[in-house]
Amino acid sequence: MSVLYTSDPVRGETWAATFAEHAPDVPFHVGLEGVDLAQVEYLVAWRVDPALLARLPRLKVLFSVGAGVDQLGLAALPPQLPIVRMIESGIITGMAEYLALAVLMLHRQVPEYLAQQARREWRPHSVVPAARRRVGIMGLGVLGEAALRQLAPFGFALRGWSRSPHALEGVQGFHGAAQLPAFLAGCDILACLLPLTDDTRGLLDARLFAALPRGACVVNAARGGLLREHDLLAALDSGQLSAAVLDVTDPEPLPVASALWNHPKVILTPHVAAETRPGTAALAVIENIRRHGRGEPLHGLIDRGQGY
Ligand code: NAP
Ligand code: GLV
């Protein structure tokens, strides 16, 4: 039995060191060189070449190095192969920090002040109290919940939307397509932490932006494919939206010709909101391998039917 890791080789060194320390009985390989593929039972990857899977006859579980699994190309993977998303503290704290940063920047009108600074314009705007700022998170999973916990002490009026009902203290909950309009109508700042699936692709479009209060702001820290760039630009230019903070785009890297780069109402970061921390990620995979060996349910096993 062995584990094959095919993601970033530099971070792979920390993965290998963590396996050596905490699971010395589990052979761990970074990259394909010299690996007996017939012995590989667990694969850890960001993207997967289906041709590689065909060479792994004993593969039992595919672990994503990220919280998201869309980049694995689920449709091309064997339907019975268990796929596990990454749940580890580095991603969770990273995303909670990023959401706090993005929401506070929008709450305190930083995009507008940056545009004024570029024009050498000294013009204060009145501050809206946090309690009067309605912040909504789409996606109440591991990361959505962590973001809400991080935002709560600022005193924002918090709301959240998910597929199934969630009862979170201090958060007004909405779920399902039927409650989406009511959720959106009360979001001055909307942040997306949904997985990219057949149901969510392109959800952040002109129709959704029109359902937000005029002048609302948007954060996308999930996947670029959730948002229609052209619709976002139109909503920003019409004033329906005031500003956007985007950590993800479609495609990535963002093409140099994209109008997002120079848009005065857009703040861009290059998919850095929450990076997998190799040490804690390796511990999470070790724990799941142990669980698998004992026949226990895996943490973060995705539902192939739902795609997340
Ligand atoms: P998760 O725990 O699986 O949570 C997903 C949430 O989305 C759940 O609350 C789920 O609802 C909701 N959801 C899924 N489909 C929906 C639909 N059709 N309608 C309404 N709600 C829906 O995922 P996570 O760990 O929080 O991660 C979320 C995403 O963040 C990842 O998939 C990844 O794409 C992205 N991400 C980005 C970065 C970055 O650096 N930018 C880093 C890490 C992750 P239920 O609770 O009802 O199931
Ligand atoms: C990063 O985007 C992740 O899915 O962890």
XYZ file of C-alpha atoms and ligand atoms in Angstrom:
361
model
C 0.000 0.000 0.000
C 1.254 3.520 -0.731
C 0.168 7.145 -1.150
C 0.948 9.097 -4.316
C 1.029 12.918 -4.181
C 1.058 14.752 -7.530
C 0.585 18.390 -6.489
C 3.194 21.121 -5.886
C 6.550 19.341 -5.262
C 7.966 21.981 -2.904
C 4.989 21.719 -0.572
C 5.222 17.977 -1.161
C 8.401 17.970 0.937
C 6.385 19.059 3.983
C 3.739 16.456 3.177
C 6.448 13.770 2.999
C 8.058 14.923 6.262
C 4.671 14.895 8.020
C 3.916 11.374 6.792
C 7.403 10.243 7.852
C 6.832 11.613 11.357
C 3.168 10.726 11.935
C 2.604 7.704 9.676
C 5.998 6.024 9.142
C 4.195 2.807 8.200
C 2.575 4.504 5.157
C 4.914 4.902 2.128
C 4.406 8.399 0.677
C 5.667 9.407 -2.785
C 5.961 12.915 -4.205
C 5.598 12.614 -7.994
C 5.526 9.553 -10.221
C 9.244 8.893 -10.583
C 10.226 5.426 -9.402
C 6.759 4.698 -7.960
C 5.233 1.229 -8.289
C 1.815 2.413 -9.449
C 0.300 -1.008 -8.797
C 0.779 -0.383 -5.047
C -0.883 3.055 -4.896
C -4.103 2.983 -2.870
C -4.462 6.707 -2.111
C -3.919 9.609 -4.505
C -3.511 13.222 -3.317
C -3.907 15.728 -6.165
C -5.089 19.164 -7.270
C -5.866 18.075 -10.843
C -6.022 14.498 -12.150
C -5.183 13.078 -15.537
C -7.735 10.264 -16.112
C -4.946 8.409 -17.969
C -3.036 8.233 -14.661
C -6.065 6.763 -12.889
C -6.159 3.986 -15.471
C -2.640 3.052 -14.307
C -3.651 2.815 -10.622
C -5.488 -0.538 -10.376
C -5.629 -0.520 -6.548
C -6.703 3.095 -6.044
C -9.177 3.330 -3.158
C -9.592 7.060 -2.465
C -8.789 10.318 -4.267
C -7.954 13.217 -1.935
C -8.184 16.783 -3.246
C -5.390 19.014 -1.907
C -7.944 21.833 -1.986
C -11.305 22.417 -0.364
C -12.847 22.499 -3.830
C -13.091 19.429 -6.053
C -14.355 20.882 -9.362
C -10.779 21.218 -10.677
C -10.422 17.419 -10.495
C -12.849 17.139 -13.424
C -15.388 14.910 -11.665
C -17.253 13.891 -14.827
C -14.180 12.057 -16.162
C -13.519 10.148 -12.921
C -14.886 6.649 -12.187
C -18.312 7.150 -10.546
C -17.600 4.701 -7.718
C -14.236 6.282 -6.722
C -14.562 7.997 -3.318
C -13.406 11.629 -3.521
C -12.519 13.619 -0.417
C -12.240 17.418 -0.230
C -9.682 19.066 2.021
C -10.796 20.204 5.469
C -7.847 21.618 7.408
C -7.158 24.608 9.617
C -4.897 26.504 7.172
C -7.643 26.825 4.560
C -10.273 27.650 7.167
C -8.341 30.456 8.891
C -7.101 31.760 5.526
C -10.613 32.084 4.171
C -11.972 33.602 7.383
C -9.199 36.246 7.221
C -9.810 36.954 3.540
C -13.557 37.341 4.000
C -13.010 39.715 6.926
C -10.539 41.715 4.820
C -12.841 41.881 1.792
C -15.986 42.716 3.745
C -14.240 45.403 5.817
C -12.722 46.945 2.667
C -16.160 47.160 1.090
C -17.875 48.280 4.305
C -15.359 51.139 4.680
C -15.498 52.060 0.942
C -11.846 51.256 0.210
C -12.379 50.762 -3.571
C -13.884 54.258 -3.732
C -11.052 55.787 -1.691
C -8.454 54.053 -3.901
C -10.121 55.568 -6.974
C -10.160 58.984 -5.270
C -6.489 58.617 -4.325
C -5.635 57.940 -7.981
C -7.369 61.250 -8.793
C -5.667 63.076 -5.841
C -9.126 63.757 -4.475
C -9.581 64.310 -0.688
C -13.289 63.599 -0.090
C -14.612 61.859 3.026
C -17.840 59.819 2.931
C -20.001 59.142 5.976
C -19.475 55.837 7.758
C -22.378 53.376 7.861
C -22.549 51.645 11.285
C -21.772 47.915 10.997
C -25.156 47.037 12.509
C -26.819 48.708 9.529
C -24.616 46.882 6.997
C -26.225 43.614 5.874
C -23.649 41.004 4.935
C -24.775 37.778 3.246
C -22.734 34.644 2.631
C -23.712 32.174 -0.089
C -22.574 28.740 1.055
C -22.733 27.768 4.730
C -20.240 24.941 4.625
C -16.920 24.712 6.439
C -15.668 28.006 4.967
C -18.939 29.952 4.974
C -19.466 29.181 8.656
C -15.868 30.143 9.512
C -16.278 33.446 7.652
C -19.482 34.227 9.546
C -17.802 33.462 12.876
C -14.973 35.837 11.939
C -17.380 38.597 10.888
C -19.751 38.347 13.877
C -17.695 40.450 16.359
C -17.820 43.468 14.008
C -21.568 43.631 14.564
C -22.750 43.285 10.953
C -26.302 42.134 10.277
C -25.448 38.638 9.036
C -27.416 36.332 6.759
C -26.577 33.133 4.947
C -27.889 30.975 2.106
C -27.345 27.274 1.479
C -29.014 24.306 -0.199
C -30.392 22.823 3.022
C -31.503 24.719 6.169
C -28.769 25.694 8.678
C -29.426 27.175 12.116
C -26.475 29.444 12.964
C -26.618 31.687 15.995
C -26.835 35.361 15.058
C -27.287 34.585 11.346
C -30.571 34.887 9.457
C -30.761 31.687 7.431
C -32.181 31.137 3.955
C -32.062 28.033 1.802
C -32.957 26.746 -1.610
C -33.865 28.482 -4.839
C -37.241 29.649 -3.483
C -35.611 31.721 -0.720
C -32.804 33.128 -2.844
C -34.617 36.375 -3.829
C -35.472 37.179 -0.194
C -31.873 36.483 0.826
C -30.431 38.680 -1.922
C -32.838 41.557 -1.267
C -31.181 42.025 2.142
C -27.478 41.848 1.160
C -25.549 45.134 1.044
C -22.407 43.004 0.766
C -22.760 39.561 -0.813
C -19.912 37.051 -0.516
C -19.843 33.779 -2.438
C -18.370 30.641 -0.874
C -20.304 28.085 -2.905
C -18.698 25.099 -4.610
C -18.670 25.148 -8.420
C -21.195 22.519 -9.559
C -23.682 22.053 -12.384
C -26.235 23.863 -10.189
C -24.061 26.855 -9.256
C -22.115 27.584 -12.474
C -22.864 31.151 -13.584
C -25.186 31.801 -10.626
C -23.654 35.266 -10.060
C -25.190 36.762 -13.185
C -27.182 39.814 -14.263
C -30.400 38.430 -12.776
C -28.810 37.838 -9.401
C -27.107 41.249 -9.351
C -30.458 42.887 -10.163
C -31.998 41.159 -7.128
C -29.508 42.852 -4.767
C -30.196 46.306 -3.298
C -28.940 49.065 -5.617
C -25.306 49.877 -4.826
C -24.529 46.487 -3.244
C -21.027 45.007 -3.298
C -19.931 41.484 -4.254
C -17.090 39.226 -3.121
C -16.216 36.030 -5.004
C -13.685 33.880 -3.173
C -15.041 30.547 -4.402
C -14.485 29.770 -8.091
C -14.428 32.037 -11.145
C -16.981 29.869 -12.972
C -19.674 30.939 -10.514
C -19.618 34.507 -11.846
C -20.414 35.931 -15.282
C -17.692 38.533 -15.801
C -19.581 40.440 -18.491
C -22.666 40.739 -16.264
C -20.544 41.922 -13.343
C -18.920 44.648 -15.438
C -22.333 45.797 -16.706
C -23.737 45.915 -13.157
C -20.711 47.897 -11.914
C -20.924 50.329 -14.811
C -24.665 50.885 -14.358
C -24.272 51.556 -10.633
C -26.379 48.526 -9.679
C -23.211 47.300 -7.948
C -20.733 49.640 -6.204
C -17.680 47.417 -6.031
C -16.384 43.865 -6.256
C -13.550 41.952 -4.614
C -12.535 38.934 -6.682
C -10.035 36.272 -5.666
C -11.011 33.915 -8.480
C -11.680 34.364 -12.192
C -12.528 32.228 -15.199
C -10.058 31.486 -16.682
C -7.083 31.767 -14.347
C -4.752 33.514 -14.719
C -7.066 36.359 -15.743
C -6.263 37.224 -19.399
C -4.382 40.529 -19.745
C -7.169 41.863 -21.983
C -9.832 41.531 -19.266
C -11.547 44.787 -18.298
C -11.448 43.654 -14.665
C -7.735 44.514 -14.339
C -8.154 48.278 -14.572
C -11.719 48.660 -13.390
C -11.827 51.310 -10.634
C -14.529 49.404 -8.746
C -12.738 46.056 -8.727
C -10.094 44.721 -6.349
C -8.400 41.561 -7.603
C -6.233 38.959 -5.882
C -4.728 35.942 -7.720
C -6.550 32.993 -6.070
C -4.817 33.372 -2.730
C -7.745 33.689 -0.323
C -7.061 30.381 1.383
C -4.018 28.273 0.698
C -3.759 24.670 1.825
C -1.183 24.410 4.622
C 0.823 21.248 3.849
C 1.522 20.088 7.427
C -2.075 20.217 8.664
C -3.357 18.960 5.299
C -1.108 15.882 5.514
C -2.384 15.222 9.051
C -5.976 15.422 7.762
C -5.199 12.864 5.035
C -3.384 10.573 7.501
C -6.437 10.669 9.778
C -8.690 9.781 6.849
C -6.411 6.924 5.732
C -6.591 5.538 9.279
C -10.379 5.921 9.247
C -10.567 4.191 5.870
C -8.466 1.323 7.237
C -10.889 0.962 10.172
C -13.903 1.077 7.857
C -15.093 4.406 9.328
C -16.689 7.251 7.312
C -14.198 9.680 5.742
C -14.185 13.372 6.723
C -15.031 15.486 3.694
C -16.268 12.688 1.435
C -18.133 14.396 -1.381
C -21.539 13.427 -2.714
C -20.842 12.592 -6.373
C -24.470 13.272 -7.265
C -24.323 16.825 -5.878
C -20.741 17.477 -7.071
C -19.481 18.792 -3.713
P -18.576 22.907 1.716
O -18.234 22.703 3.154
O -18.828 21.717 0.866
O -19.863 23.880 1.707
C -20.552 24.173 0.559
C -21.776 25.019 0.906
O -22.409 25.431 -0.306
C -22.823 24.241 1.704
O -23.403 25.060 2.678
C -23.868 23.879 0.642
O -25.186 23.752 1.127
C -23.778 25.099 -0.249
N -24.289 24.780 -1.584
C -23.806 23.887 -2.484
N -24.569 23.876 -3.589
C -25.566 24.775 -3.374
C -26.683 25.188 -4.126
N -26.945 24.684 -5.350
N -27.509 26.118 -3.593
C -27.266 26.623 -2.364
N -26.231 26.255 -1.582
C -25.380 25.340 -2.091
O -17.456 23.748 0.993
P -16.331 24.683 1.669
O -15.262 23.842 2.255
O -17.005 25.667 2.542
O -15.711 25.394 0.374
C -16.503 26.184 -0.487
C -15.742 26.502 -1.760
O -14.738 27.492 -1.515
C -14.938 25.349 -2.371
O -15.772 24.473 -3.101
C -13.931 26.064 -3.244
O -14.427 26.201 -4.556
C -13.822 27.443 -2.600
N -12.454 27.721 -2.092
C -11.754 28.774 -2.584
C -10.504 29.050 -2.080
C -9.700 30.242 -2.539
O -8.527 30.358 -2.199
N -10.278 31.151 -3.273
C -9.949 28.242 -1.081
C -10.685 27.169 -0.613
C -11.945 26.915 -1.125
P -25.584 22.594 2.188
O -24.925 23.003 3.473
O -27.041 22.676 2.265
O -25.031 21.321 1.630
C -8.569 26.433 -3.283
O -9.037 27.066 -4.158
C -9.200 25.291 -2.689
O -10.167 24.765 -3.257
O -8.735 24.869 -1.613
